[in-house]
Coordinates of C-alpha atoms in Angstrom, one line a residue:
P1 CA 77.2 116.9 58.3
T2 CA 75.6 114.9 61.3
D3 CA 78.5 112.2 60.9
V4 CA 81.2 115.1 60.3
K5 CA 80.0 116.5 63.8
S6 CA 80.1 113.2 65.3
L7 CA 83.4 112.4 63.9
I8 CA 84.7 115.9 65.5
N9 CA 83.0 115.0 68.9
I10 CA 85.0 111.9 68.8
V11 CA 88.2 113.5 68.0
I12 CA 87.6 116.1 70.6
T13 CA 87.3 113.2 73.2
W14 CA 90.3 111.6 72.0
I15 CA 92.1 114.7 73.1
V16 CA 90.2 115.8 76.0
N17 CA 90.3 113.1 77.6
P18 CA 93.5 112.1 78.5
A19 CA 94.4 116.0 79.1
L20 CA 91.5 116.5 81.4
A21 CA 92.7 113.0 83.3
C22 CA 96.3 114.3 83.4
G23 CA 95.2 117.5 84.9
F24 CA 92.9 115.8 87.5
S25 CA 95.5 113.5 88.3
F26 CA 98.1 116.2 88.7
L27 CA 95.7 118.5 91.1
I28 CA 94.6 115.0 93.0
F29 CA 98.5 113.9 93.4
N30 CA 99.7 117.3 94.6
A31 CA 96.4 118.0 97.1
I32 CA 97.1 114.7 98.6
K33 CA 100.9 115.3 99.2
Y34 CA 100.1 119.0 100.5
I35 CA 97.7 117.3 103.0
V36 CA 100.1 114.5 104.0
A37 CA 102.8 116.8 104.4
K38 CA 101.0 119.6 106.4
S39 CA 98.9 117.0 109.0
K40 CA 102.1 115.0 109.8
I41 CA 100.3 111.8 109.3
H42 CA 102.4 108.6 110.9
M43 CA 103.6 106.2 108.2
L44 CA 101.0 103.4 109.5
E45 CA 98.2 105.6 109.6
L46 CA 99.2 106.8 106.3
D47 CA 99.0 103.0 104.7
I48 CA 96.1 102.4 106.2
Y49 CA 94.3 105.2 104.6
T50 CA 96.0 104.7 101.3
R51 CA 94.9 101.2 101.1
V52 CA 91.1 102.2 102.1
G53 CA 91.4 105.0 99.4
L54 CA 92.8 102.4 96.9
I55 CA 89.7 99.9 97.4
I56 CA 87.3 102.9 97.3
V57 CA 88.7 104.4 94.1
A58 CA 89.0 101.0 92.5
A59 CA 85.3 100.2 93.4
F60 CA 84.3 103.8 91.6
G61 CA 86.7 103.0 88.6
S62 CA 85.0 99.6 88.4
Y63 CA 81.5 101.0 88.7
S64 CA 82.7 103.8 85.8
L65 CA 84.0 101.2 83.3
G66 CA 81.2 99.0 83.8
A67 CA 78.5 101.7 83.4
N68 CA 80.5 102.6 80.1
N69 CA 81.7 99.2 78.7
V70 CA 79.0 96.9 79.3
A71 CA 76.6 99.2 77.4
K72 CA 79.1 99.0 74.7
V73 CA 79.7 95.1 74.9
V74 CA 76.0 94.2 74.7
G75 CA 74.3 97.1 73.2
V76 CA 74.5 95.6 69.6
F77 CA 72.4 92.8 70.8
I78 CA 69.4 94.7 72.2
T79 CA 67.2 94.4 69.0
T80 CA 68.2 90.3 68.8
S81 CA 68.1 89.6 72.5
P82 CA 67.4 85.8 72.7
F83 CA 66.5 86.3 76.6
K84 CA 62.6 86.4 77.4
D85 CA 61.1 88.2 80.3
M86 CA 61.0 86.3 83.5
V87 CA 58.6 87.0 86.4
F88 CA 59.3 85.1 89.8
F89 CA 56.6 85.4 92.7
N90 CA 54.2 87.7 90.4
F91 CA 56.3 90.7 91.6
I92 CA 59.8 90.0 90.5
H93 CA 60.3 91.0 86.5
I94 CA 63.4 90.6 85.2
S95 CA 63.2 91.9 81.4
G96 CA 65.2 90.1 78.3
I97 CA 67.6 93.2 78.4
N98 CA 68.2 93.1 82.0
Q99 CA 69.2 89.6 81.4
L100 CA 71.6 90.3 78.7
F101 CA 73.1 92.7 80.7
L102 CA 73.8 90.8 83.5
V103 CA 75.5 88.0 81.2
G104 CA 77.3 91.2 79.7
A105 CA 78.5 91.9 83.3
L106 CA 79.4 88.7 84.3
S107 CA 81.5 87.9 81.2
M108 CA 83.0 91.4 81.9
A109 CA 83.8 90.3 85.8
L110 CA 84.9 86.9 84.6
G111 CA 87.5 88.4 82.2
V112 CA 88.8 90.4 85.2
I113 CA 89.0 87.8 87.6
T114 CA 90.9 85.4 85.3
Y115 CA 93.3 87.6 83.1
S116 CA 93.5 91.3 84.8
H117 CA 96.3 90.0 87.3
K118 CA 99.1 90.1 84.5
T119 CA 97.8 93.2 83.0
I120 CA 97.6 95.2 86.1
S121 CA 101.2 93.9 86.9
T122 CA 102.4 94.8 83.6
I123 CA 100.8 98.5 84.2
G124 CA 102.0 98.8 87.6
H125 CA 105.4 97.3 87.4
Q126 CA 107.0 97.1 84.1
I127 CA 105.3 100.1 81.9
F128 CA 105.3 102.6 84.7
K129 CA 106.4 102.2 88.5
L130 CA 103.6 103.6 90.6
T131 CA 103.5 104.5 94.7
P132 CA 100.2 104.0 96.3
I133 CA 99.6 107.6 96.2
S134 CA 100.2 108.1 92.7
A135 CA 98.3 104.9 91.9
F136 CA 95.4 106.5 93.9
A137 CA 95.5 109.6 91.9
S138 CA 95.6 108.5 88.7
I139 CA 92.8 105.7 89.3
L140 CA 90.7 108.3 90.8
A141 CA 91.3 111.0 87.8
A142 CA 90.7 108.1 85.3
S143 CA 87.3 107.1 87.2
L144 CA 86.4 110.8 87.4
V145 CA 86.9 111.6 83.8
L146 CA 85.0 108.3 82.6
F147 CA 82.2 109.1 85.0
L148 CA 81.9 112.7 83.3
F149 CA 82.3 111.9 79.9
S150 CA 79.8 108.8 80.1
S151 CA 77.0 110.3 82.8
E152 CA 73.9 110.6 80.9
G153 CA 72.4 112.2 84.1
L154 CA 75.5 114.8 84.1
S155 CA 74.8 115.7 80.5
K156 CA 71.3 116.0 81.0
L157 CA 72.2 118.4 84.3
I158 CA 74.7 120.4 82.2
T159 CA 71.9 120.9 79.3
S160 CA 69.2 122.1 81.9
I161 CA 71.1 124.8 83.0
G162 CA 72.2 126.2 79.8
L163 CA 75.7 124.7 79.2
P164 CA 77.3 122.7 76.4
T165 CA 77.3 119.3 77.1
I166 CA 80.3 117.3 77.3
P167 CA 81.0 115.0 73.9

């Protein structure tokens, strides 16, 4: 029964995740479109705001992905971590598990630096043409959904107020 419940939660997540991201993206895009139309922002000023916004949501997206994916990448090695705890200057303590997470994070960063440009270019130019504002909306929506579904703190908060948790 527990395995079936877990499988049902996974399937529900596969359905709800994209639907929620689509809904968030739709709402964010239309809200930005409305704000831009009502505020009469100059094109160059809008460009600056869009660039800064893209950098901020890219950082949030990286945080959300890293928080979710590093655990998946290195979590299987926790019980067999080859790293020993290290102590520097008698007050800086770095556990073997933290070293393992650092290696995983650096490996992911190296992959992003070396191979992501072609993937991003393919998605952003060949699969689907994204304007800067639609890119902002889609990145923010995907990051929000990933953050919601992987946040342990949010899950505990939802449980503490008596609501069912996000699968």
